[in-house]
XYZ file of C-alpha atoms in Angstrom:
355
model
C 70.360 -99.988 193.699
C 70.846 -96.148 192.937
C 67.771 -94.261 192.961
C 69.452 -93.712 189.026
C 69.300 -96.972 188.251
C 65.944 -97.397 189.696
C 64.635 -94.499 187.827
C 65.977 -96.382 184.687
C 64.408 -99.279 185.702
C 60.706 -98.001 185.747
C 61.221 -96.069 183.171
C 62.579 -98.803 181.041
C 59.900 -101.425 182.552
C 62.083 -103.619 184.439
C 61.225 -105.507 187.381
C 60.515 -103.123 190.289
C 58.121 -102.822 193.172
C 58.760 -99.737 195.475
C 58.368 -95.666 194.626
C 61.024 -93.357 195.039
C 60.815 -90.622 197.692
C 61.433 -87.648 196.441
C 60.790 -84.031 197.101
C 60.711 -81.509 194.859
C 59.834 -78.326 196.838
C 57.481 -76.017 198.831
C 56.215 -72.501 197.503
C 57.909 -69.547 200.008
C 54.642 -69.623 202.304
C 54.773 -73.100 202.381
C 58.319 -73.258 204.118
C 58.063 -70.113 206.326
C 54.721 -72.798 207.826
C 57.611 -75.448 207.917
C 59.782 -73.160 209.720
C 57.760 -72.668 212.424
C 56.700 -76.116 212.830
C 60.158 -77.375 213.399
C 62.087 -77.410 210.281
C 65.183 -75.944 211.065
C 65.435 -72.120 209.892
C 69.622 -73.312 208.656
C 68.738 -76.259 207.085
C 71.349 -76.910 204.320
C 70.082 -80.228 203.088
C 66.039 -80.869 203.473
C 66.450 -83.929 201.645
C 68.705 -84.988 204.838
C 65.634 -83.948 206.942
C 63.010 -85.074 205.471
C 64.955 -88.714 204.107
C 64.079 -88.247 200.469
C 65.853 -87.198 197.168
C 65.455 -84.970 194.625
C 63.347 -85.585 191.147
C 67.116 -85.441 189.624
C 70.290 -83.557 188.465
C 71.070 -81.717 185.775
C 74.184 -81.124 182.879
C 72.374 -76.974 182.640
C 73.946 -74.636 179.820
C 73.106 -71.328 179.500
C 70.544 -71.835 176.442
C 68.877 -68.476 177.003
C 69.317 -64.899 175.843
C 72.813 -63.942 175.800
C 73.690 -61.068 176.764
C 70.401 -60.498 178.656
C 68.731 -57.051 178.340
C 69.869 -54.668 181.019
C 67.462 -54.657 184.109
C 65.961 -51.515 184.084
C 63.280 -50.403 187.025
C 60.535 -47.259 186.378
C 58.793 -47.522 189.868
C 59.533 -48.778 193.105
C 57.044 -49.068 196.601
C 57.057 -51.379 199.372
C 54.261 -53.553 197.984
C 55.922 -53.840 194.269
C 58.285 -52.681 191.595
C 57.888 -51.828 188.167
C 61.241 -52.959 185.800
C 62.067 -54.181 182.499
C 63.284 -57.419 183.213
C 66.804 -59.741 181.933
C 64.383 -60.837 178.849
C 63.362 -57.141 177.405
C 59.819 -57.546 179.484
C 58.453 -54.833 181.706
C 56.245 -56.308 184.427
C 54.890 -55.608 188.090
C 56.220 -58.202 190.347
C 54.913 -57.890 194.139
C 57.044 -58.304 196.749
C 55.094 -59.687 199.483
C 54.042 -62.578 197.772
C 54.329 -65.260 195.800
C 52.901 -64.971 192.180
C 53.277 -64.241 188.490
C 54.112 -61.032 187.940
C 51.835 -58.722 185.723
C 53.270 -57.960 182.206
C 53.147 -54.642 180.932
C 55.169 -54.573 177.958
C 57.027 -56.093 175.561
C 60.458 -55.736 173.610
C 59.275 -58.770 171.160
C 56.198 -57.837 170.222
C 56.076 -58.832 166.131
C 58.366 -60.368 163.454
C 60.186 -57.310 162.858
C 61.482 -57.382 166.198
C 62.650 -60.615 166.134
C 66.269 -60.376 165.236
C 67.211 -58.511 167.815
C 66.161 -61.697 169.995
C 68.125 -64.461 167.204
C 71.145 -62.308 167.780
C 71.264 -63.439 171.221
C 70.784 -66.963 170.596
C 73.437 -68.355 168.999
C 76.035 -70.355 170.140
C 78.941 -69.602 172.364
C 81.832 -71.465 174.166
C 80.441 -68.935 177.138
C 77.413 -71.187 177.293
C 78.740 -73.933 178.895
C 79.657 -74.446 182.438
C 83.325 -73.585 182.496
C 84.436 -76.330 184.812
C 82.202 -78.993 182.622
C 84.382 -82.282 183.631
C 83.800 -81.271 187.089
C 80.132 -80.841 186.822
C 79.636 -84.140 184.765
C 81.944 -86.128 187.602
C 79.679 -84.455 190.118
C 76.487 -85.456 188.674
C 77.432 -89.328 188.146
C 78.589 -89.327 191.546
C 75.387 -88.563 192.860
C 73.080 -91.237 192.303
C 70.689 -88.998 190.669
C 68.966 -89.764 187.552
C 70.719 -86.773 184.696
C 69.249 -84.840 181.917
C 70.992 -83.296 179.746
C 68.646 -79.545 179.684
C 67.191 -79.211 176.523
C 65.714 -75.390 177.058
C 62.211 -74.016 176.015
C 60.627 -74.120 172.267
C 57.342 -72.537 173.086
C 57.090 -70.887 176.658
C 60.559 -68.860 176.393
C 58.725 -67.181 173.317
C 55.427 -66.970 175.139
C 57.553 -65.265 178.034
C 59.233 -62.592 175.712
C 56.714 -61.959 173.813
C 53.343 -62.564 176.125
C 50.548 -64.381 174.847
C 48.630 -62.145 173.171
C 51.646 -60.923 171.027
C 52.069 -64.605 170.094
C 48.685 -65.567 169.099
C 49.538 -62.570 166.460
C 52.495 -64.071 165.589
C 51.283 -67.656 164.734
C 48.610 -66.426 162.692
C 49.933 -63.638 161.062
C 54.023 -64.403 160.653
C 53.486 -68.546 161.530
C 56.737 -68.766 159.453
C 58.494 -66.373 161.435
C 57.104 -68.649 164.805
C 58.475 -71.418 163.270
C 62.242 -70.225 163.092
C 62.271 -68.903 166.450
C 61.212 -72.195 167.180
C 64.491 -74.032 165.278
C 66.431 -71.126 166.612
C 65.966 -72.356 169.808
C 66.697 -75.782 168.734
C 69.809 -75.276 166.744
C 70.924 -74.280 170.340
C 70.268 -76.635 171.648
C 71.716 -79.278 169.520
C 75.029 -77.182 169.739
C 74.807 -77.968 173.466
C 74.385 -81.888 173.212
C 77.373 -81.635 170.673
C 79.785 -79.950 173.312
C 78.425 -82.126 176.501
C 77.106 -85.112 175.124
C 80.312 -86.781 173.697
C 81.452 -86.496 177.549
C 78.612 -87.843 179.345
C 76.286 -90.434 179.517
C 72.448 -88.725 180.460
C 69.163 -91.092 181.235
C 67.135 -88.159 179.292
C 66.824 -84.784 177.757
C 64.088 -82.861 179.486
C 62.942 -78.903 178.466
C 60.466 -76.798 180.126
C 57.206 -75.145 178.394
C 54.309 -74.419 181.016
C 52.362 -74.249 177.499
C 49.301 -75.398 178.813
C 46.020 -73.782 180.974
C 43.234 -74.977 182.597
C 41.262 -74.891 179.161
C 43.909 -76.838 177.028
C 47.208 -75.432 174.946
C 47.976 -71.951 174.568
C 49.414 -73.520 171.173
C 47.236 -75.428 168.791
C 47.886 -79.077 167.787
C 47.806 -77.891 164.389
C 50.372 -75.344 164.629
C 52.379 -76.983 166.680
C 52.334 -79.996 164.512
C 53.068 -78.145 161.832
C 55.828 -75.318 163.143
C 56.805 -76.772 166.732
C 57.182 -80.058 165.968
C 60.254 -80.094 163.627
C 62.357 -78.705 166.338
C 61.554 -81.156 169.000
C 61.954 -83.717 165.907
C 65.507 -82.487 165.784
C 66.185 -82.509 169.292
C 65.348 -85.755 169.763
C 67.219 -87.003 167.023
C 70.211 -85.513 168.261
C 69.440 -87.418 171.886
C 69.684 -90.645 170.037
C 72.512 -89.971 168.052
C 74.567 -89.996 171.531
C 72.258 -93.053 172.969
C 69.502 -91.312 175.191
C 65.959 -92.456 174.054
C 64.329 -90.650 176.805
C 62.851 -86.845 176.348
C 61.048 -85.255 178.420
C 58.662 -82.033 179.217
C 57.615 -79.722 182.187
C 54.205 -78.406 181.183
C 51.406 -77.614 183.827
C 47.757 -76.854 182.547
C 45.665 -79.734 180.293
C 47.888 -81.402 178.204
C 45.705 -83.073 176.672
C 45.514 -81.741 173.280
C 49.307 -81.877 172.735
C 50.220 -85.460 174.408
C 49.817 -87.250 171.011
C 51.436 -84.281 168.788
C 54.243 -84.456 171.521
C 54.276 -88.375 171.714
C 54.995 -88.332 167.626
C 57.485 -85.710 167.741
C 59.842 -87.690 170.427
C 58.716 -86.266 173.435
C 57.813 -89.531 175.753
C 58.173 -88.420 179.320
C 55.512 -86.105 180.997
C 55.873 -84.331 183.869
C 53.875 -83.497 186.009
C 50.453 -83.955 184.398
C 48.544 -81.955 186.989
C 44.954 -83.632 188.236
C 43.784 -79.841 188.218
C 39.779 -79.232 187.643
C 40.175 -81.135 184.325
C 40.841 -84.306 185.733
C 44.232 -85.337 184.654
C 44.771 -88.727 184.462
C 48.059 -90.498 183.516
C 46.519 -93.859 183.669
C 43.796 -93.125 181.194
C 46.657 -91.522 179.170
C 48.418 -94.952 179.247
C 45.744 -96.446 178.127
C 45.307 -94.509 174.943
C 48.952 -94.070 174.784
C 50.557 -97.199 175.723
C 53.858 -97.357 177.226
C 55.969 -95.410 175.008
C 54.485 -92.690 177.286
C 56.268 -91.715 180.559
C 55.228 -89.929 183.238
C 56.425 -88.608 186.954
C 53.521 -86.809 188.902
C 50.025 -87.054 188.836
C 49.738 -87.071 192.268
C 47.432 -83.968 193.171
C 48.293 -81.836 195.619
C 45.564 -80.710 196.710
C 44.466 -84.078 198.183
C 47.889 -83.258 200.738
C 45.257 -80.366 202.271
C 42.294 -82.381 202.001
C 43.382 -85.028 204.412
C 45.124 -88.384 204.751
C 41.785 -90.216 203.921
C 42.405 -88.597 200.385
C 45.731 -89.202 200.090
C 45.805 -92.723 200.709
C 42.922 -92.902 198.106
C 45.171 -91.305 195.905
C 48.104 -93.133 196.039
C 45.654 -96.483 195.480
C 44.505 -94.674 192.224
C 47.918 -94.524 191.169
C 48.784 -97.978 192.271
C 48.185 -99.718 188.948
C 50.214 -96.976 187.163
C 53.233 -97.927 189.576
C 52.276 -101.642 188.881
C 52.853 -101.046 184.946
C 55.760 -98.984 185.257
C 57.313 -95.964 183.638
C 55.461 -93.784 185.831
C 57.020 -92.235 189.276
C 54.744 -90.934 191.896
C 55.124 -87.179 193.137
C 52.920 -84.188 194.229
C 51.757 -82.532 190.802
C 53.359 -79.070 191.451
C 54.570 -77.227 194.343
C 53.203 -78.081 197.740
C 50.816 -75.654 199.450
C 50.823 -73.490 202.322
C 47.959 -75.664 203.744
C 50.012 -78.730 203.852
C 51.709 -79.258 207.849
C 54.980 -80.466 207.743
C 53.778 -83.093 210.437
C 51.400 -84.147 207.192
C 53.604 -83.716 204.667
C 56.172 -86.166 206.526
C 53.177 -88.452 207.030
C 52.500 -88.588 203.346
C 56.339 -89.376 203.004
C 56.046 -91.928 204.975
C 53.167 -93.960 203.102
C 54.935 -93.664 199.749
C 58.104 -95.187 201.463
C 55.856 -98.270 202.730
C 54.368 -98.755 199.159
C 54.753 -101.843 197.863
C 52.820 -103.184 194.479
């Protein structure tokens, strides 16, 4: 069995009784530890290395701004630079270190500046890889699990705009929110029509990041309201070419949106961070049921605590992995306090599970 076929299998509750071992990856610091620990300086493959596989593969189009602003810089030191970025944002971005960069500006920063930002989301034959039968052989050959990349509804226009901009927006133009919110979709439906009649994807998965320690930088009300129609059309467009499967990136408590997302088509989580708050797929299941998905949920942090805790995770998540539809992985990046000899070790137990 492919690790693609055994990723439809748990997701589609079939008989199955192992986890995948996957890596996803390591934040800079975290590999210059691995480095000098033993991991080889030219490694080309770390999946070779460290016997796992990725979370999956990808049919990508360019669904962002195109063209992209100009990159512009206004300042420059050794410790950081000053620049209007490829999305029209100025920001501080250190150099030294790895972190969100501090935003400054804005070129969206109300309605009225909104069509220069439609303009540069519309379709275009330049949007799609140009050797597209290549890359869709490629990723069936792989024995990776595909999505089909179905862009960002909220975060892009967080990004461009910032947040504070886009509380304005929502409750001053909420109209206006809402069409840069189909914009984006209409996109992306364009894309499934060009790829989609070619190739056969397990899922469509976007990216938000939406989400804080203290619950949704959107509410469930306005996303219900102004959000939701353009996942509703994304996902209808999935199942018009077969794929029942959708899926989200978001870090931060999700809590607030998992049932406005569940109704709207989106039924595959990832990651569901543990985080202060406590997230907890299983307890999610349980209100949920299994039209919810999820990979993650593994906390990290229990990879610095010690291998006491991370056995005592994995049994949390045992019964989660007994139901199916939920793969087991480290919640976000892993940490500079995590030892490759620890790291392996951790491998190592979810390659001996067995439920």
């Amino acid at each position: 069995m492919t690790y693609r076929e055994q990723f439809r299998a748990i997701m589609f509750y079939e008989e199955n009784h192992t986890m995948p071992v996957l890596h996803w990856t390591g934040w800079p610091e975290t590999m210059e530890r691995w480095y000098n620990e033993g991991l080889p300086r030219d490694c080309k493959d770390i999946h070779a290395f460290l016997g796992t596989k990725p979370l999956w593969t990808c049919i990508w189009c360019n669904l962002g701004l195109m063209p992209q602003f100009e990159e512009e810089t206004f300042e420059e030191t050794a410790e950081y630079r000053v620049f209007r970025d490829r999305d029209g944002v100025i920001c501080k971005a250190w150099k030294k270190q790895s972190c969100i960069p501090q935003y400054l500006d804005f070129t969206l920063r109300t309605a009225d500046d909104w069509p220069e930002y439609k303009k540069r989301l519309q379709p275009d034959p330049a949007r799609l890889p140009q050797n597209l039968d290549k890359v869709i052989a490629d990723t069936e050959a792989s024995g990776l699990p595909i999505h089909m990349w179905t862009a960002s509804l909220m975060g892009w226009i967080r990004n461009w705009m910032g947040v504070e901009n886009m509380c304005y927006l929502m409750h001053d133009d909420p109209e206006v929110y809402g069409h840069m919110v189909m914009t984006i979709a209409d996109l992306v439906c364009w894309a499934c029509d060009q790829v989609l009649p070619k190739a056969k994807v397990d899922f469509g998965f976007g990216w938000e990041d939406i989400c804080g320690r203290s619950g949704p930088l959107v509410s469930p009300d306005i996303f219900r309201k102004y959000v939701a129609p353009g996942y509703e059309k994304i996902r209808r467009k999935l199942e018009q070419y077969g794929c029942t499967l959708y899926g989200i990136d978001s870090d931060g408590d999700v809590t607030a949106l998992l049932k406005p997302w569940l109704d709207a088509g989106v039924n595959l989580q990832f990651p569901i961070e543990v985080g202060p708050w406590k997230g907890d797929a299983m307890k999610f299941r349980k209100i949920y049921g299994r039209e919810l998905r999820v990979v993650g949920n593994f906390d990290k942090l229990a990879l610095e605590r010690g291998r006491a805790d991370v056995l005592a995770e994995i049994e949390r998540l045992k019964p989660l992995m007994r139901d199916g539809g939920f793969i087991m992985v480290p919640d976000h990046l892993i940490t500079p306090g995590v030892s490759l000899a620890d790291y392996r070790w951790y491998l190592d137990q979810v390659r001996n599970v067995r439920f």
